[in-house]
Amino acid sequence: MDVLVAGGVAPALAPLLARRGATDPDAARAFLEPSLDQLHDPKSLTGIDAAIERLAEARERGERVAIVGDYDVDGVTGTALLVAVLGACGIETEAILPHRVHDGYGFQPHLVDRALETGCGLIVTVDCGTTSVAAAEKAVAVGLDVVVTDHHLPGEARLPDEVVLINPRQDGCGYPFDELSGAGLAFKLALAAAERLGRSFAVERLLRIACLGTIADLVPLVDENRVIAKIGLGELAKTPSPGLQALIQVARIKPPFSTEDVGFRLGPRLNAPGRLDSADHALDLLLARDHARAKELAEQLDTWNRERRDTEKRVVDEALEMVEARESLPPIVVAWSDTWHRGVVGIAAGRLARRLHRPTILLAVDGASATGSGRSLEGVHLHGFLTQWEDELERFGGHAHAIGMTAEVAELERLRPLWEEAAAEDETWMATIARRRHEYELAVDSCDVGDALVDDLARLEPHGQGNSRPLVRVYGPLEVIGTPRLFGRGHLEAMARGEDGGAVRLLGWDWAEKRDRLLGSFEALGFVERDRYDRVGLRLVDVRPFDGTA
């Protein structure tokens, strides 16, 4: 850390950068100032040369190309990116996004029929297809070529040899970074294809779309993903796209944009139609060229998002009741119901996983089967854990922290206690869920909470997995000055003074009922931030009575 400080890094930033692997001034500069020259060469992806040659043939033959994406933000944005770039290169495309309820996840055999019906000679997948063996075999059998672009973990079953697979996680791929999102891989293919087809694009413009899928899919925001997110967010403010402009307006956000803006405002609205209706509406918005049509679509997405929130809350509340009815909290939460909507169980599982601090799988029952999603914690590889039961599930896929599955309800009844028992015997699993939930990265005195600290910490953005927003401990003793002000739906604001005389503004979302915890002397954990009125404060995460210990 001394080396970093000597190299001009602010003292508050030095330990944070070191924890992120930037231990010398050059590495620190690369981390703090991501640039396009940090992007890896797409040509080092296994399969990409064959893919772009096949796309070149498609243009020469006048073939239509089916782009089969997923129905979430990652799949939709990656599909939009390829449709736009290939179209500009003179290739006619047909976007095919599965319906979550009617079609199920990913590249399915019946989607091959849709590609044939629309006159396509080539299928390119986005964010799906690595484990879609049946669909790939059908496509090959009927004479369609297939290029799979996907970032999900391969299963035991392998795609036919005729299929071109672009997945940095596949065996033998020499690509230096295997954490790209589906939209990130679509971006890579788009760049390589455009170069092969003689069309140049400003890379920054493509990152406006790629950053949305990258951030929303919760891939680690390190290496290339940090470059995509950082530059893409900056370029988002300049977008001429009527669709993105309308989406930003209906989400009520202003630049500079953050990962929170994408994760909690833009992403959910792009996700909502795919959860409750058809993801085609989100794709239409991203590709819209008419401002009036874009405004209409954005407002419809906003309506679906409000409905999604209500539906999701009901699932979370009911799942929580099921868990609380048990004698003790299991190490993995698995619940299902025939009243839950398949489109929201994944996001509900994520909320419950964070609330209960353990991996959670929620499924919606339809007849004898249940389909749903699981979300995990940092340090618990849920996909790897469940792989040993893959043969006993109808469908299974995903990655370390997010999985999707379909299983017979009778099998779930049998498997749940097995999963709970196996998790309880896993020392890493149990240590992770037992670990103190809040681990701070930086400790400061109250007088240090000011503009300089906010500006220093802002240089670490964008935040995400692998680069979490630093949790800050403000040393005690702190004591509230006057009476906390209550506002909104259960929030509070208070001023506290430290032993060093520094005053800290405290903001507690949903802290109205916890205001008694601010009585007496305490120390606080939270996020140092600046609000829209340029006031610096600490957004509370936790407090504890001050006892004089370090």
PDB file of C-alpha atoms in Angstrom, residues 242-493:
ATOM      1  CA  PRO A 242     -35.131   6.988 -28.822  1.00  0.00           C
ATOM      2  CA  GLY A 243     -35.672   3.735 -26.925  1.00  0.00           C
ATOM      3  CA  LEU A 244     -32.897   4.291 -24.404  1.00  0.00           C
ATOM      4  CA  GLN A 245     -33.872   7.944 -24.010  1.00  0.00           C
ATOM      5  CA  ALA A 246     -37.476   6.973 -23.252  1.00  0.00           C
ATOM      6  CA  LEU A 247     -36.361   4.259 -20.846  1.00  0.00           C
ATOM      7  CA  ILE A 248     -34.101   6.685 -18.975  1.00  0.00           C
ATOM      8  CA  GLN A 249     -36.901   9.221 -18.788  1.00  0.00           C
ATOM      9  CA  VAL A 250     -39.529   6.798 -17.438  1.00  0.00           C
ATOM     10  CA  ALA A 251     -37.009   5.491 -14.883  1.00  0.00           C
ATOM     11  CA  ARG A 252     -36.470   9.085 -13.691  1.00  0.00           C
ATOM     12  CA  ILE A 253     -32.685   8.928 -13.574  1.00  0.00           C
ATOM     13  CA  LYS A 254     -30.072  11.452 -14.616  1.00  0.00           C
ATOM     14  CA  PRO A 255     -26.407  11.180 -15.537  1.00  0.00           C
ATOM     15  CA  PRO A 256     -23.855  10.326 -14.396  1.00  0.00           C
ATOM     16  CA  PHE A 257     -25.381   6.860 -14.405  1.00  0.00           C
ATOM     17  CA  SER A 258     -24.358   4.141 -11.966  1.00  0.00           C
ATOM     18  CA  THR A 259     -24.647   0.375 -11.699  1.00  0.00           C
ATOM     19  CA  GLU A 260     -27.495   0.975  -9.234  1.00  0.00           C
ATOM     20  CA  ASP A 261     -29.373   2.890 -11.943  1.00  0.00           C
ATOM     21  CA  VAL A 262     -29.092  -0.144 -14.221  1.00  0.00           C
ATOM     22  CA  GLY A 263     -29.631  -2.764 -11.525  1.00  0.00           C
ATOM     23  CA  PHE A 264     -32.616  -1.149  -9.847  1.00  0.00           C
ATOM     24  CA  ARG A 265     -34.188   1.121 -12.461  1.00  0.00           C
ATOM     25  CA  LEU A 266     -33.349   0.343 -16.087  1.00  0.00           C
ATOM     26  CA  GLY A 267     -32.774  -3.408 -15.753  1.00  0.00           C
ATOM     27  CA  PRO A 268     -36.036  -4.238 -13.943  1.00  0.00           C
ATOM     28  CA  ARG A 269     -38.042  -2.357 -16.566  1.00  0.00           C
ATOM     29  CA  LEU A 270     -36.323  -4.220 -19.408  1.00  0.00           C
ATOM     30  CA  ASN A 271     -36.857  -7.482 -17.519  1.00  0.00           C
ATOM     31  CA  ALA A 272     -40.521  -6.918 -16.659  1.00  0.00           C
ATOM     32  CA  PRO A 273     -42.147  -7.785 -20.025  1.00  0.00           C
ATOM     33  CA  GLY A 274     -40.164 -11.027 -20.254  1.00  0.00           C
ATOM     34  CA  ARG A 275     -41.344 -11.962 -16.764  1.00  0.00           C
ATOM     35  CA  LEU A 276     -45.028 -11.139 -17.180  1.00  0.00           C
ATOM     36  CA  ASP A 277     -45.696 -11.093 -20.936  1.00  0.00           C
ATOM     37  CA  SER A 278     -43.241 -11.198 -23.855  1.00  0.00           C
ATOM     38  CA  ALA A 279     -39.642  -9.978 -23.956  1.00  0.00           C
ATOM     39  CA  ASP A 280     -40.311  -8.813 -27.523  1.00  0.00           C
ATOM     40  CA  HIS A 281     -41.604  -5.525 -26.063  1.00  0.00           C
ATOM     41  CA  ALA A 282     -38.236  -4.804 -24.448  1.00  0.00           C
ATOM     42  CA  LEU A 283     -36.426  -5.661 -27.683  1.00  0.00           C
ATOM     43  CA  ASP A 284     -38.776  -3.400 -29.661  1.00  0.00           C
ATOM     44  CA  LEU A 285     -37.964  -0.558 -27.267  1.00  0.00           C
ATOM     45  CA  LEU A 286     -34.204  -0.967 -27.652  1.00  0.00           C
ATOM     46  CA  LEU A 287     -34.516  -1.026 -31.454  1.00  0.00           C
ATOM     47  CA  ALA A 288     -37.151   1.734 -31.697  1.00  0.00           C
ATOM     48  CA  ARG A 289     -36.346   4.649 -33.976  1.00  0.00           C
ATOM     49  CA  ASP A 290     -39.551   6.611 -33.481  1.00  0.00           C
ATOM     50  CA  HIS A 291     -39.734   8.751 -30.325  1.00  0.00           C
ATOM     51  CA  ALA A 292     -43.502   8.473 -29.950  1.00  0.00           C
ATOM     52  CA  ARG A 293     -43.416   4.678 -30.240  1.00  0.00           C
ATOM     53  CA  ALA A 294     -40.470   4.512 -27.846  1.00  0.00           C
ATOM     54  CA  LYS A 295     -42.336   6.590 -25.251  1.00  0.00           C
ATOM     55  CA  GLU A 296     -45.374   4.314 -25.550  1.00  0.00           C
ATOM     56  CA  LEU A 297     -43.257   1.175 -25.099  1.00  0.00           C
ATOM     57  CA  ALA A 298     -41.313   2.627 -22.160  1.00  0.00           C
ATOM     58  CA  GLU A 299     -44.545   3.505 -20.352  1.00  0.00           C
ATOM     59  CA  GLN A 300     -45.863  -0.020 -20.924  1.00  0.00           C
ATOM     60  CA  LEU A 301     -42.631  -1.476 -19.511  1.00  0.00           C
ATOM     61  CA  ASP A 302     -43.008   0.805 -16.489  1.00  0.00           C
ATOM     62  CA  THR A 303     -46.545  -0.503 -15.912  1.00  0.00           C
ATOM     63  CA  TRP A 304     -45.375  -4.120 -16.123  1.00  0.00           C
ATOM     64  CA  ASN A 305     -42.570  -3.321 -13.703  1.00  0.00           C
ATOM     65  CA  ARG A 306     -45.029  -2.047 -11.091  1.00  0.00           C
ATOM     66  CA  GLU A 307     -47.086  -5.205 -11.543  1.00  0.00           C
ATOM     67  CA  ARG A 308     -43.926  -7.288 -11.270  1.00  0.00           C
ATOM     68  CA  ARG A 309     -43.020  -5.647  -7.961  1.00  0.00           C
ATOM     69  CA  ASP A 310     -46.418  -6.450  -6.473  1.00  0.00           C
ATOM     70  CA  THR A 311     -46.328 -10.050  -7.692  1.00  0.00           C
ATOM     71  CA  GLU A 312     -42.774 -10.511  -6.483  1.00  0.00           C
ATOM     72  CA  LYS A 313     -43.583  -9.140  -3.020  1.00  0.00           C
ATOM     73  CA  ARG A 314     -46.371 -11.664  -2.622  1.00  0.00           C
ATOM     74  CA  VAL A 315     -44.027 -14.532  -3.535  1.00  0.00           C
ATOM     75  CA  VAL A 316     -41.382 -13.308  -1.076  1.00  0.00           C
ATOM     76  CA  ASP A 317     -43.941 -12.925   1.727  1.00  0.00           C
ATOM     77  CA  GLU A 318     -45.465 -16.359   1.153  1.00  0.00           C
ATOM     78  CA  ALA A 319     -42.073 -18.074   0.844  1.00  0.00           C
ATOM     79  CA  LEU A 320     -40.965 -16.398   4.054  1.00  0.00           C
ATOM     80  CA  GLU A 321     -44.058 -17.727   5.836  1.00  0.00           C
ATOM     81  CA  MET A 322     -43.208 -21.249   4.651  1.00  0.00           C
ATOM     82  CA  VAL A 323     -39.656 -20.960   5.956  1.00  0.00           C
ATOM     83  CA  GLU A 324     -40.667 -19.434   9.285  1.00  0.00           C
ATOM     84  CA  ALA A 325     -43.168 -22.249   9.838  1.00  0.00           C
ATOM     85  CA  ARG A 326     -40.276 -24.701  10.106  1.00  0.00           C
ATOM     86  CA  GLU A 327     -38.607 -25.469  13.419  1.00  0.00           C
ATOM     87  CA  SER A 328     -35.256 -24.115  12.264  1.00  0.00           C
ATOM     88  CA  LEU A 329     -33.839 -22.272   9.277  1.00  0.00           C
ATOM     89  CA  PRO A 330     -32.246 -24.782   6.842  1.00  0.00           C
ATOM     90  CA  PRO A 331     -28.852 -24.080   5.225  1.00  0.00           C
ATOM     91  CA  ILE A 332     -30.525 -23.949   1.807  1.00  0.00           C
ATOM     92  CA  VAL A 333     -34.070 -22.669   1.286  1.00  0.00           C
ATOM     93  CA  VAL A 334     -36.160 -24.576  -1.271  1.00  0.00           C
ATOM     94  CA  ALA A 335     -39.860 -23.740  -1.670  1.00  0.00           C
ATOM     95  CA  TRP A 336     -42.550 -24.003  -4.341  1.00  0.00           C
ATOM     96  CA  SER A 337     -46.199 -23.135  -4.907  1.00  0.00           C
ATOM     97  CA  ASP A 338     -48.845 -23.466  -7.587  1.00  0.00           C
ATOM     98  CA  THR A 339     -49.913 -19.835  -6.991  1.00  0.00           C
ATOM     99  CA  TRP A 340     -46.537 -18.294  -7.827  1.00  0.00           C
ATOM    100  CA  HIS A 341     -45.750 -16.691 -11.179  1.00  0.00           C
ATOM    101  CA  ARG A 342     -42.834 -18.340 -12.962  1.00  0.00           C
ATOM    102  CA  GLY A 343     -41.611 -14.969 -14.175  1.00  0.00           C
ATOM    103  CA  VAL A 344     -40.807 -13.557 -10.739  1.00  0.00           C
ATOM    104  CA  VAL A 345     -39.550 -16.517  -8.691  1.00  0.00           C
ATOM    105  CA  GLY A 346     -35.925 -15.879  -9.661  1.00  0.00           C
ATOM    106  CA  ILE A 347     -35.831 -12.301  -8.482  1.00  0.00           C
ATOM    107  CA  ALA A 348     -37.855 -13.275  -5.399  1.00  0.00           C
ATOM    108  CA  ALA A 349     -35.262 -15.971  -4.652  1.00  0.00           C
ATOM    109  CA  GLY A 350     -32.554 -13.329  -4.825  1.00  0.00           C
ATOM    110  CA  ARG A 351     -34.358 -11.128  -2.325  1.00  0.00           C
ATOM    111  CA  LEU A 352     -34.929 -14.019   0.042  1.00  0.00           C
ATOM    112  CA  ALA A 353     -31.309 -15.179  -0.265  1.00  0.00           C
ATOM    113  CA  ARG A 354     -30.114 -11.742   0.797  1.00  0.00           C
ATOM    114  CA  ARG A 355     -32.658 -11.497   3.593  1.00  0.00           C
ATOM    115  CA  LEU A 356     -32.035 -14.959   5.057  1.00  0.00           C
ATOM    116  CA  HIS A 357     -28.349 -15.008   4.146  1.00  0.00           C
ATOM    117  CA  ARG A 358     -28.409 -18.425   2.522  1.00  0.00           C
ATOM    118  CA  PRO A 359     -28.874 -19.869  -0.990  1.00  0.00           C
ATOM    119  CA  THR A 360     -32.524 -19.950  -2.025  1.00  0.00           C
ATOM    120  CA  ILE A 361     -34.448 -21.807  -4.736  1.00  0.00           C
ATOM    121  CA  LEU A 362     -38.064 -20.869  -5.486  1.00  0.00           C
ATOM    122  CA  LEU A 363     -40.219 -22.659  -8.074  1.00  0.00           C
ATOM    123  CA  ALA A 364     -43.637 -22.160  -9.648  1.00  0.00           C
ATOM    124  CA  VAL A 365     -45.709 -25.326  -9.946  1.00  0.00           C
ATOM    125  CA  ASP A 366     -47.558 -26.153 -13.147  1.00  0.00           C
ATOM    126  CA  GLY A 367     -49.228 -29.562 -13.012  1.00  0.00           C
ATOM    127  CA  ALA A 368     -46.780 -32.217 -11.893  1.00  0.00           C
ATOM    128  CA  SER A 369     -43.692 -30.104 -12.585  1.00  0.00           C
ATOM    129  CA  ALA A 370     -42.176 -26.980 -11.077  1.00  0.00           C
ATOM    130  CA  THR A 371     -39.918 -24.460 -12.793  1.00  0.00           C
ATOM    131  CA  GLY A 372     -37.869 -21.860 -11.016  1.00  0.00           C
ATOM    132  CA  SER A 373     -34.555 -20.306 -10.164  1.00  0.00           C
ATOM    133  CA  GLY A 374     -31.983 -20.280  -7.423  1.00  0.00           C
ATOM    134  CA  ARG A 375     -29.737 -17.525  -6.142  1.00  0.00           C
ATOM    135  CA  SER A 376     -26.652 -17.992  -4.011  1.00  0.00           C
ATOM    136  CA  LEU A 377     -24.219 -16.052  -1.841  1.00  0.00           C
ATOM    137  CA  GLU A 378     -20.689 -14.961  -2.594  1.00  0.00           C
ATOM    138  CA  GLY A 379     -18.548 -17.977  -1.730  1.00  0.00           C
ATOM    139  CA  VAL A 380     -21.200 -20.667  -2.310  1.00  0.00           C
ATOM    140  CA  HIS A 381     -21.115 -22.274  -5.794  1.00  0.00           C
ATOM    141  CA  LEU A 382     -24.764 -23.285  -6.134  1.00  0.00           C
ATOM    142  CA  HIS A 383     -24.437 -24.680  -9.659  1.00  0.00           C
ATOM    143  CA  GLY A 384     -21.527 -26.910  -8.692  1.00  0.00           C
ATOM    144  CA  PHE A 385     -23.379 -28.093  -5.597  1.00  0.00           C
ATOM    145  CA  LEU A 386     -26.479 -29.146  -7.541  1.00  0.00           C
ATOM    146  CA  THR A 387     -24.641 -30.731 -10.481  1.00  0.00           C
ATOM    147  CA  GLN A 388     -24.509 -34.117  -8.738  1.00  0.00           C
ATOM    148  CA  TRP A 389     -28.326 -34.262  -8.945  1.00  0.00           C
ATOM    149  CA  GLU A 390     -28.546 -32.966 -12.539  1.00  0.00           C
ATOM    150  CA  ASP A 391     -29.762 -36.314 -13.909  1.00  0.00           C
ATOM    151  CA  GLU A 392     -32.707 -36.244 -11.497  1.00  0.00           C
ATOM    152  CA  LEU A 393     -33.938 -32.867 -12.803  1.00  0.00           C
ATOM    153  CA  GLU A 394     -35.885 -32.291 -16.000  1.00  0.00           C
ATOM    154  CA  ARG A 395     -33.815 -29.213 -16.855  1.00  0.00           C
ATOM    155  CA  PHE A 396     -30.856 -27.589 -15.165  1.00  0.00           C
ATOM    156  CA  GLY A 397     -28.348 -24.864 -15.988  1.00  0.00           C
ATOM    157  CA  GLY A 398     -26.773 -21.612 -14.907  1.00  0.00           C
ATOM    158  CA  HIS A 399     -23.589 -20.486 -13.230  1.00  0.00           C
ATOM    159  CA  ALA A 400     -22.041 -20.190  -9.781  1.00  0.00           C
ATOM    160  CA  HIS A 401     -24.527 -17.807  -8.182  1.00  0.00           C
ATOM    161  CA  ALA A 402     -27.671 -18.251 -10.292  1.00  0.00           C
ATOM    162  CA  ILE A 403     -29.322 -21.427 -11.554  1.00  0.00           C
ATOM    163  CA  GLY A 404     -32.510 -22.396 -13.336  1.00  0.00           C
ATOM    164  CA  MET A 405     -34.264 -25.729 -13.102  1.00  0.00           C
ATOM    165  CA  THR A 406     -37.380 -27.743 -13.826  1.00  0.00           C
ATOM    166  CA  ALA A 407     -38.246 -30.776 -11.733  1.00  0.00           C
ATOM    167  CA  GLU A 408     -41.184 -32.965 -10.859  1.00  0.00           C
ATOM    168  CA  VAL A 409     -42.813 -31.866  -7.622  1.00  0.00           C
ATOM    169  CA  ALA A 410     -42.530 -35.411  -6.272  1.00  0.00           C
ATOM    170  CA  GLU A 411     -38.787 -35.297  -6.925  1.00  0.00           C
ATOM    171  CA  LEU A 412     -38.495 -31.965  -5.133  1.00  0.00           C
ATOM    172  CA  GLU A 413     -40.135 -33.487  -2.065  1.00  0.00           C
ATOM    173  CA  ARG A 414     -37.451 -36.169  -2.114  1.00  0.00           C
ATOM    174  CA  LEU A 415     -34.517 -33.937  -3.053  1.00  0.00           C
ATOM    175  CA  ARG A 416     -35.064 -31.059  -0.648  1.00  0.00           C
ATOM    176  CA  PRO A 417     -34.006 -32.952   2.509  1.00  0.00           C
ATOM    177  CA  LEU A 418     -31.030 -34.408   0.607  1.00  0.00           C
ATOM    178  CA  TRP A 419     -29.903 -30.914  -0.401  1.00  0.00           C
ATOM    179  CA  GLU A 420     -30.360 -29.613   3.131  1.00  0.00           C
ATOM    180  CA  GLU A 421     -28.346 -32.494   4.562  1.00  0.00           C
ATOM    181  CA  ALA A 422     -25.551 -32.128   2.000  1.00  0.00           C
ATOM    182  CA  ALA A 423     -25.344 -28.365   2.587  1.00  0.00           C
ATOM    183  CA  ALA A 424     -25.193 -28.881   6.349  1.00  0.00           C
ATOM    184  CA  GLU A 425     -22.212 -31.210   5.870  1.00  0.00           C
ATOM    185  CA  ASP A 426     -20.371 -28.730   3.638  1.00  0.00           C
ATOM    186  CA  GLU A 427     -17.946 -26.813   5.875  1.00  0.00           C
ATOM    187  CA  THR A 428     -17.432 -23.979   3.384  1.00  0.00           C
ATOM    188  CA  TRP A 429     -21.184 -23.611   2.913  1.00  0.00           C
ATOM    189  CA  MET A 430     -21.902 -23.485   6.648  1.00  0.00           C
ATOM    190  CA  ALA A 431     -18.998 -21.132   7.356  1.00  0.00           C
ATOM    191  CA  THR A 432     -20.263 -18.753   4.663  1.00  0.00           C
ATOM    192  CA  ILE A 433     -23.818 -18.501   5.954  1.00  0.00           C
ATOM    193  CA  ALA A 434     -22.607 -18.233   9.546  1.00  0.00           C
ATOM    194  CA  ARG A 435     -20.097 -15.517   8.757  1.00  0.00           C
ATOM    195  CA  ARG A 436     -20.785 -12.030  10.026  1.00  0.00           C
ATOM    196  CA  ARG A 437     -22.948 -10.464   7.371  1.00  0.00           C
ATOM    197  CA  HIS A 438     -21.315  -7.058   7.284  1.00  0.00           C
ATOM    198  CA  GLU A 439     -17.596  -6.867   6.546  1.00  0.00           C
ATOM    199  CA  TYR A 440     -16.301  -3.336   6.250  1.00  0.00           C
ATOM    200  CA  GLU A 441     -13.345  -2.372   4.081  1.00  0.00           C
ATOM    201  CA  LEU A 442     -12.483   1.018   5.454  1.00  0.00           C
ATOM    202  CA  ALA A 443     -12.563   2.555   8.947  1.00  0.00           C
ATOM    203  CA  VAL A 444     -12.609   6.337   9.440  1.00  0.00           C
ATOM    204  CA  ASP A 445     -13.255   8.949  12.084  1.00  0.00           C
ATOM    205  CA  SER A 446     -16.364  11.082  11.862  1.00  0.00           C
ATOM    206  CA  CYS A 447     -14.360  14.118  10.734  1.00  0.00           C
ATOM    207  CA  ASP A 448     -13.180  12.129   7.670  1.00  0.00           C
ATOM    208  CA  VAL A 449     -16.709  11.721   6.289  1.00  0.00           C
ATOM    209  CA  GLY A 450     -16.733  14.508   3.726  1.00  0.00           C
ATOM    210  CA  ASP A 451     -16.391  15.494   0.092  1.00  0.00           C
ATOM    211  CA  ALA A 452     -12.826  14.251  -0.299  1.00  0.00           C
ATOM    212  CA  LEU A 453     -13.724  10.741   0.865  1.00  0.00           C
ATOM    213  CA  VAL A 454     -16.789  10.618  -1.391  1.00  0.00           C
ATOM    214  CA  ASP A 455     -14.722  11.699  -4.382  1.00  0.00           C
ATOM    215  CA  ASP A 456     -11.972   9.167  -3.620  1.00  0.00           C
ATOM    216  CA  LEU A 457     -14.443   6.278  -3.254  1.00  0.00           C
ATOM    217  CA  ALA A 458     -16.309   7.294  -6.410  1.00  0.00           C
ATOM    218  CA  ARG A 459     -13.192   6.423  -8.412  1.00  0.00           C
ATOM    219  CA  LEU A 460     -13.794   2.748  -7.622  1.00  0.00           C
ATOM    220  CA  GLU A 461     -17.096   2.741  -9.498  1.00  0.00           C
ATOM    221  CA  PRO A 462     -18.745   0.948 -11.220  1.00  0.00           C
ATOM    222  CA  HIS A 463     -19.463  -1.503  -8.442  1.00  0.00           C
ATOM    223  CA  GLY A 464     -20.614  -5.101  -8.672  1.00  0.00           C
ATOM    224  CA  GLN A 465     -19.431  -8.617  -7.927  1.00  0.00           C
ATOM    225  CA  GLY A 466     -15.678  -8.630  -7.512  1.00  0.00           C
ATOM    226  CA  ASN A 467     -15.724  -4.901  -6.799  1.00  0.00           C
ATOM    227  CA  SER A 468     -18.352  -4.343  -4.130  1.00  0.00           C
ATOM    228  CA  ARG A 469     -19.154  -0.870  -2.926  1.00  0.00           C
ATOM    229  CA  PRO A 470     -16.893  -0.302   0.089  1.00  0.00           C
ATOM    230  CA  LEU A 471     -18.663  -0.596   3.409  1.00  0.00           C
ATOM    231  CA  VAL A 472     -17.281   2.039   5.774  1.00  0.00           C
ATOM    232  CA  ARG A 473     -17.016   1.857   9.556  1.00  0.00           C
ATOM    233  CA  VAL A 474     -17.274   5.201  11.325  1.00  0.00           C
ATOM    234  CA  TYR A 475     -15.545   4.866  14.666  1.00  0.00           C
ATOM    235  CA  GLY A 476     -17.416   5.606  17.851  1.00  0.00           C
ATOM    236  CA  PRO A 477     -18.359   7.004  20.102  1.00  0.00           C
ATOM    237  CA  LEU A 478     -21.044   8.682  17.981  1.00  0.00           C
ATOM    238  CA  GLU A 479     -24.044  10.389  19.558  1.00  0.00           C
ATOM    239  CA  VAL A 480     -27.135  11.764  17.844  1.00  0.00           C
ATOM    240  CA  ILE A 481     -27.599  15.522  17.989  1.00  0.00           C
ATOM    241  CA  GLY A 482     -31.248  16.401  18.632  1.00  0.00           C
ATOM    242  CA  THR A 483     -34.102  14.170  17.468  1.00  0.00           C
ATOM    243  CA  PRO A 484     -33.996  12.037  14.292  1.00  0.00           C
ATOM    244  CA  ARG A 485     -36.326  13.254  11.535  1.00  0.00           C
ATOM    245  CA  LEU A 486     -38.751  10.677  10.135  1.00  0.00           C
ATOM    246  CA  PHE A 487     -39.783  10.906   6.495  1.00  0.00           C
ATOM    247  CA  GLY A 488     -41.292   8.889   3.665  1.00  0.00           C
ATOM    248  CA  ARG A 489     -42.371   5.344   4.351  1.00  0.00           C
ATOM    249  CA  GLY A 490     -40.394   4.467   7.431  1.00  0.00           C
ATOM    250  CA  HIS A 491     -37.116   6.309   6.785  1.00  0.00           C
ATOM    251  CA  LEU A 492     -35.097   8.550   9.086  1.00  0.00           C
ATOM    252  CA  GLU A 493     -32.411  11.199   8.977  1.00  0.00           C
TER     253      GLU A 493
END
